[in-house]
Coordinates of C-alpha atoms in Angstrom, one line a residue:
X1 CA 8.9 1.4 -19.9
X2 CA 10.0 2.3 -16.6
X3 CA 13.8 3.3 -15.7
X4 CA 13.5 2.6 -11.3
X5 CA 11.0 0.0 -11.2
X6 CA 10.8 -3.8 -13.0
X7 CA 6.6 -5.1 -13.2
X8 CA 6.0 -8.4 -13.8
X9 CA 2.3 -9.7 -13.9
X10 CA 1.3 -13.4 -13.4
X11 CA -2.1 -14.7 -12.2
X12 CA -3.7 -11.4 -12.1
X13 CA -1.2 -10.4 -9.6
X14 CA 1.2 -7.0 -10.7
X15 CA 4.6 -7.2 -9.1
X16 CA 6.3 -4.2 -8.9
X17 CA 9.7 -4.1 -7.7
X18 CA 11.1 -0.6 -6.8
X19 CA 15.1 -0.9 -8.7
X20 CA 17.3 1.7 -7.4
X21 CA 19.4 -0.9 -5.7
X22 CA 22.5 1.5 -6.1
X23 CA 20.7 3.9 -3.9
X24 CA 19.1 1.8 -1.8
X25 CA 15.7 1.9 -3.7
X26 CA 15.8 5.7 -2.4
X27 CA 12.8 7.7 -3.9
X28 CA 13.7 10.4 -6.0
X29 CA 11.3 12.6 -8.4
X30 CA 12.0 10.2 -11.6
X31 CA 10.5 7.5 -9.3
X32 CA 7.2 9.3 -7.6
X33 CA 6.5 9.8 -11.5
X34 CA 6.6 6.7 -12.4
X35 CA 5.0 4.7 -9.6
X36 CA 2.2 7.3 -10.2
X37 CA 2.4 5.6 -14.2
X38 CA 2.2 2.0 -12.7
X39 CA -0.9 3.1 -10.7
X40 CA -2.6 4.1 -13.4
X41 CA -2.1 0.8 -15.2
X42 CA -3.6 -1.1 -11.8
X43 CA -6.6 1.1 -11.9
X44 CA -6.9 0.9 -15.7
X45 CA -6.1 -2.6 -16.6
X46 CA -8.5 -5.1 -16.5
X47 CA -5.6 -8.0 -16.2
X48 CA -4.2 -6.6 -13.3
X49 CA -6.7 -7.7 -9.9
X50 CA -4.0 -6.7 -7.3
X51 CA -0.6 -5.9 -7.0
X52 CA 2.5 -6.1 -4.4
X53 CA 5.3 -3.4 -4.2
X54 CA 8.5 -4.9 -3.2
X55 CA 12.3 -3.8 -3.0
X56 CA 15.4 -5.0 -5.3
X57 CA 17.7 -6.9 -3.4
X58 CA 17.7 -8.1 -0.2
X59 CA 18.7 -4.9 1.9
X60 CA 16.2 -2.4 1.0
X61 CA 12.3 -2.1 0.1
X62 CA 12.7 1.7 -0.1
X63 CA 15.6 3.4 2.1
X64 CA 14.0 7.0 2.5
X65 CA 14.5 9.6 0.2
X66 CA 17.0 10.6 -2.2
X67 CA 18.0 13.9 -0.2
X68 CA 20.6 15.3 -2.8
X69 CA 17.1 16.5 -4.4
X70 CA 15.9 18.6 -1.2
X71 CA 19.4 20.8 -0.9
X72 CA 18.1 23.2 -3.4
X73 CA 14.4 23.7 -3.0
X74 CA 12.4 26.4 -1.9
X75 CA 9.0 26.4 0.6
X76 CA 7.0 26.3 -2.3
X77 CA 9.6 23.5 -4.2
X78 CA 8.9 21.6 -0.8
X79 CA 5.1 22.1 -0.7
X80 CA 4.8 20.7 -4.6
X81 CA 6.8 17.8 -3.8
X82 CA 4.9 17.2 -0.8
X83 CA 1.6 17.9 -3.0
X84 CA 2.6 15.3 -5.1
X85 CA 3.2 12.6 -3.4
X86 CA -0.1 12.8 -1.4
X87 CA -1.5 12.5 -4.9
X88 CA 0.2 9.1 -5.6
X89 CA 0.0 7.9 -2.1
X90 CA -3.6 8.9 -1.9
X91 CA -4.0 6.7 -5.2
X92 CA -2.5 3.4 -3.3
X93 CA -4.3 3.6 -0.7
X94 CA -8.2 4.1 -2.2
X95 CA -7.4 1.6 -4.9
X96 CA -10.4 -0.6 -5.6
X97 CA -7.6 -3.5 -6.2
X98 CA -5.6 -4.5 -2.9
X99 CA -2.2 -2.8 -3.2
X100 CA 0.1 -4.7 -0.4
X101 CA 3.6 -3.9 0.5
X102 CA 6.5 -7.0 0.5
X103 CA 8.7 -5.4 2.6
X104 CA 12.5 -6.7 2.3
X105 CA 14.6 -4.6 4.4
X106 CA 15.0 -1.1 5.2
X107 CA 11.5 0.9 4.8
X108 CA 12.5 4.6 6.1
X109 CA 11.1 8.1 5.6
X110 CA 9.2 7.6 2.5
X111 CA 9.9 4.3 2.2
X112 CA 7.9 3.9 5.3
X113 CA 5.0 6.1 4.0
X114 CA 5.2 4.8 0.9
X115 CA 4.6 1.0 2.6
X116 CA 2.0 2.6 5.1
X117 CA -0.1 3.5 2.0
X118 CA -0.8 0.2 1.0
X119 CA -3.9 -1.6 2.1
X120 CA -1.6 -3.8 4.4
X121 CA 2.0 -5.1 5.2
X122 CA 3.8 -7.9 4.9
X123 CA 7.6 -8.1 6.3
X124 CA 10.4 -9.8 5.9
X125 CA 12.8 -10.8 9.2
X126 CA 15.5 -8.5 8.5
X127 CA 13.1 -5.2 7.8
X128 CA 13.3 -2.4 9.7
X129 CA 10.2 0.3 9.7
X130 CA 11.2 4.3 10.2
X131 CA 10.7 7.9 10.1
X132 CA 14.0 9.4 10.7
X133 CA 12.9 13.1 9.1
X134 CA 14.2 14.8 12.1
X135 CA 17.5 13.3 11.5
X136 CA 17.9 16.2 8.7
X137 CA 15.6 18.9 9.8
X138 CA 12.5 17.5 8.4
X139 CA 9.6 15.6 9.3
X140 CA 7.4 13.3 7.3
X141 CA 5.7 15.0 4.2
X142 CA 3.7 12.1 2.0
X143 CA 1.3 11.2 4.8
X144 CA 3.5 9.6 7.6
X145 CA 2.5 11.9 10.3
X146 CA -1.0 10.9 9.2
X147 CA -0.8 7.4 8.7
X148 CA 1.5 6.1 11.0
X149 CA -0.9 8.3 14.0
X150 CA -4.0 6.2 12.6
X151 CA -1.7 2.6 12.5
X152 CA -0.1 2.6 15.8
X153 CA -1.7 5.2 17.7
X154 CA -0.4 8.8 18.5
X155 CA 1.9 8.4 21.3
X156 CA 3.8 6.0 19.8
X157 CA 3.8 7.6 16.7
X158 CA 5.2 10.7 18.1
X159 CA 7.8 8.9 19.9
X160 CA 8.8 7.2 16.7
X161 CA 8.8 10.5 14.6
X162 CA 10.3 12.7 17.3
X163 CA 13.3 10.2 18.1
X164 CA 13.9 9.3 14.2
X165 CA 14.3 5.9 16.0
X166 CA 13.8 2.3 14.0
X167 CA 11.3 -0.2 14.5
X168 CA 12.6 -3.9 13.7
X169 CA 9.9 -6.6 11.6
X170 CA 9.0 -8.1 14.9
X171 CA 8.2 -5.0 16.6
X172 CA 6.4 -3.5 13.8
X173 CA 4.1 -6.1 13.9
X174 CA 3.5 -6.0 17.3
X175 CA 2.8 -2.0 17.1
X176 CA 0.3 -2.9 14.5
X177 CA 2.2 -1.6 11.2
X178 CA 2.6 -5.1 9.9
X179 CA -0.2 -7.7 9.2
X180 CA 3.1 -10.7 9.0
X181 CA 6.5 -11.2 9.6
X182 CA 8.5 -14.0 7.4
X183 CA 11.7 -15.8 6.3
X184 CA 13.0 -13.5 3.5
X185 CA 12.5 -16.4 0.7
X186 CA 8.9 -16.6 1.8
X187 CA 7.9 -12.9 1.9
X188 CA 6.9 -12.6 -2.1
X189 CA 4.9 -16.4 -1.8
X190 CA 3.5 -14.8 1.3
X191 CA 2.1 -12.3 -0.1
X192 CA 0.8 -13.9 -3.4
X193 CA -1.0 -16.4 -1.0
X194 CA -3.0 -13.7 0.7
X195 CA -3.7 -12.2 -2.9
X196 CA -5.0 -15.4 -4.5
X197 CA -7.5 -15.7 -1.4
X198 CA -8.5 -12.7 -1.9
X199 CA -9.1 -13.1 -5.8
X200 CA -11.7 -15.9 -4.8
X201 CA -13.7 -13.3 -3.1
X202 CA -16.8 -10.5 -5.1
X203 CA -14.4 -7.8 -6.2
X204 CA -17.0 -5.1 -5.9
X205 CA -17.0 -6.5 -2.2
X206 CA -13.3 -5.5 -1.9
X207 CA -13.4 -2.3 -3.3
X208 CA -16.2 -1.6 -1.2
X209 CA -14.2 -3.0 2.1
X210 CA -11.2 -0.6 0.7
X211 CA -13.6 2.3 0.7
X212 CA -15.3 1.8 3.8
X213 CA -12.3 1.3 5.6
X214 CA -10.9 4.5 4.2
X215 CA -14.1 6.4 5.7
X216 CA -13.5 5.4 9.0
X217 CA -10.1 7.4 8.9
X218 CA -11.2 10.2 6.9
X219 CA -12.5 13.3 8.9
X220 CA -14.4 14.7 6.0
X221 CA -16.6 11.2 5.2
X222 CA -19.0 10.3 8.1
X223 CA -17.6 6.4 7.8
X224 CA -21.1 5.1 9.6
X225 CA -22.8 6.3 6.5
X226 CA -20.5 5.3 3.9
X227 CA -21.2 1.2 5.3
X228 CA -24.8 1.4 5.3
X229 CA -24.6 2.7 1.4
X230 CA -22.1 -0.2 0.3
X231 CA -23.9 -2.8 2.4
X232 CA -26.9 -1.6 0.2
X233 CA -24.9 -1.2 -2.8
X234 CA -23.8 -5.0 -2.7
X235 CA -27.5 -5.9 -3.3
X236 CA -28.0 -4.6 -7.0
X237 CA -25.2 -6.8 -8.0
X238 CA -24.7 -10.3 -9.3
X239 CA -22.0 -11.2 -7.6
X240 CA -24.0 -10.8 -3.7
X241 CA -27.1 -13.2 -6.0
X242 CA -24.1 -15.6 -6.7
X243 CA -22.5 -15.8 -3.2
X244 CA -25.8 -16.1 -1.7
X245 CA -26.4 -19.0 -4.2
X246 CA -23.4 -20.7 -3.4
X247 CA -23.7 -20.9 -0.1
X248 CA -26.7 -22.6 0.3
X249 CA -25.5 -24.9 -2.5
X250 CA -22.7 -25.5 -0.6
X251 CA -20.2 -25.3 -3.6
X252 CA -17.3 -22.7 -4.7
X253 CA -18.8 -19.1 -5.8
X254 CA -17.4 -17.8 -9.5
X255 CA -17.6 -14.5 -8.7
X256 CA -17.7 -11.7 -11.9
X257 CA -17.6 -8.6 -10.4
X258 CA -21.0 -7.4 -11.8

């Protein structure tokens, strides 16, 4: 089905694996249209209950960009392209299933973007974080100017973006862009661990988490008032009657997601 990325789903989980490894795993047009394919599946498929975007090899998550594709566009070429990759970054991030990024190796430019619009981060030793736009005349254009400000805080984020400098795994984590740092071979167990945990838990309590979070961010969405209509929401479903259940019966909850 897809020509730069491999899925394979097991338990629930949807591993996507980004497969340009003669590029790198650079992102090119062919590739943006596709991930934007394997999104819709997450949302739309009831099998699917989260997924993990990793890299091909053991060098590269996603290298940057395949710039051959930006010597010949226009302004307006440039604003589409940027257009639509908001779209399918916007769709990772308010994805009522956790979306996490494996990272193995180089994530820079839109690799980086594309890894900061998952709900969170998981690295391996060797990776290395970056937006080296300015590099070529550029700066970030699928939400990295955004997303990296609101993950590590605006004056390190314009240092990073203005000095196209890298960050390893082990300072990533400690600038807040990356939730855990591991041994390569235990970056994909890692982060189906974290997943299955998360698969115990009330689904419509996840998505709700995913969009509250969001709100907080989001300078059209007063976020105070989006938490006091979830934390409502939660209490028309089965799933808050069942947890509440369980708890005082001191057993495991079977939540539905109803």
């Amino acid at each position: 089905m897809y020509q730069t990325l491999s899925t394979q789903l097991d338990n629930n989980i949807l591993i996507v694996t980004i497969n340009r490894p003669e590029k790198m795993n650079a992102l090119n047009q062919q590739m943006m249209g596709e991930l934007g394919l394997v999104i819709d599946e997450i949302y739309r498929n009831k099998d699917i209950k989260a997924a993990i975007l990793t890299g091909s090899g053991e060098k590269a998550f996603v290298a940057g960009a395949d710039i051959s594709e930006f010597l010949t566009l226009s302004p307006k070429q440039g604003e589409e392209l940027a257009k639509s990759g908001h779209v399918v970054f916007q769709r990772i991030e308010y994805s009522s299933k956790p979306i996490i990024a494996a990272v193995n190796g180089f994530a820079l430019g839109g690799g980086c973007e594309l890894a900061m619009a998952c709900h969170f981060r998981i690295a391996s030793e060797n990776a290395k974080f970056g937006q080296p736009e300015v590099n070529l005349g550029l700066i970030p254009g699928y939400g990295g100017t955004q997303r990296l400000t609101q993950l590590v805080g605006k004056g390190k984020a314009t240092e990073l973006m203005m000095t196209g400098d890298m960050l390893t795994a082990t300072e990533a984590q400690a600038w807040g862009l990356v939730n855990h740092v591991v041994k390569l071979e235990e970056l994909l167990p890692k982060a189906i661990a974290i997943l299955q945990k998360i698969q115990t838990k009330a689904p419509l309590a996840i998505a709700r988490v995913v969009k509250c979070v969001n709100a907080a961010v989001d300078k059209d969405v007063d976020g105070w008032e989006t938490e006091i209509h979830e934390f409502a929401a939660c209490f028309a479903t089965k799933d808050l009657q069942e947890g509440a259940e369980a708890f005082i019966q001191k057993r495991q909850a079977n939540f539905k997601g109803e």
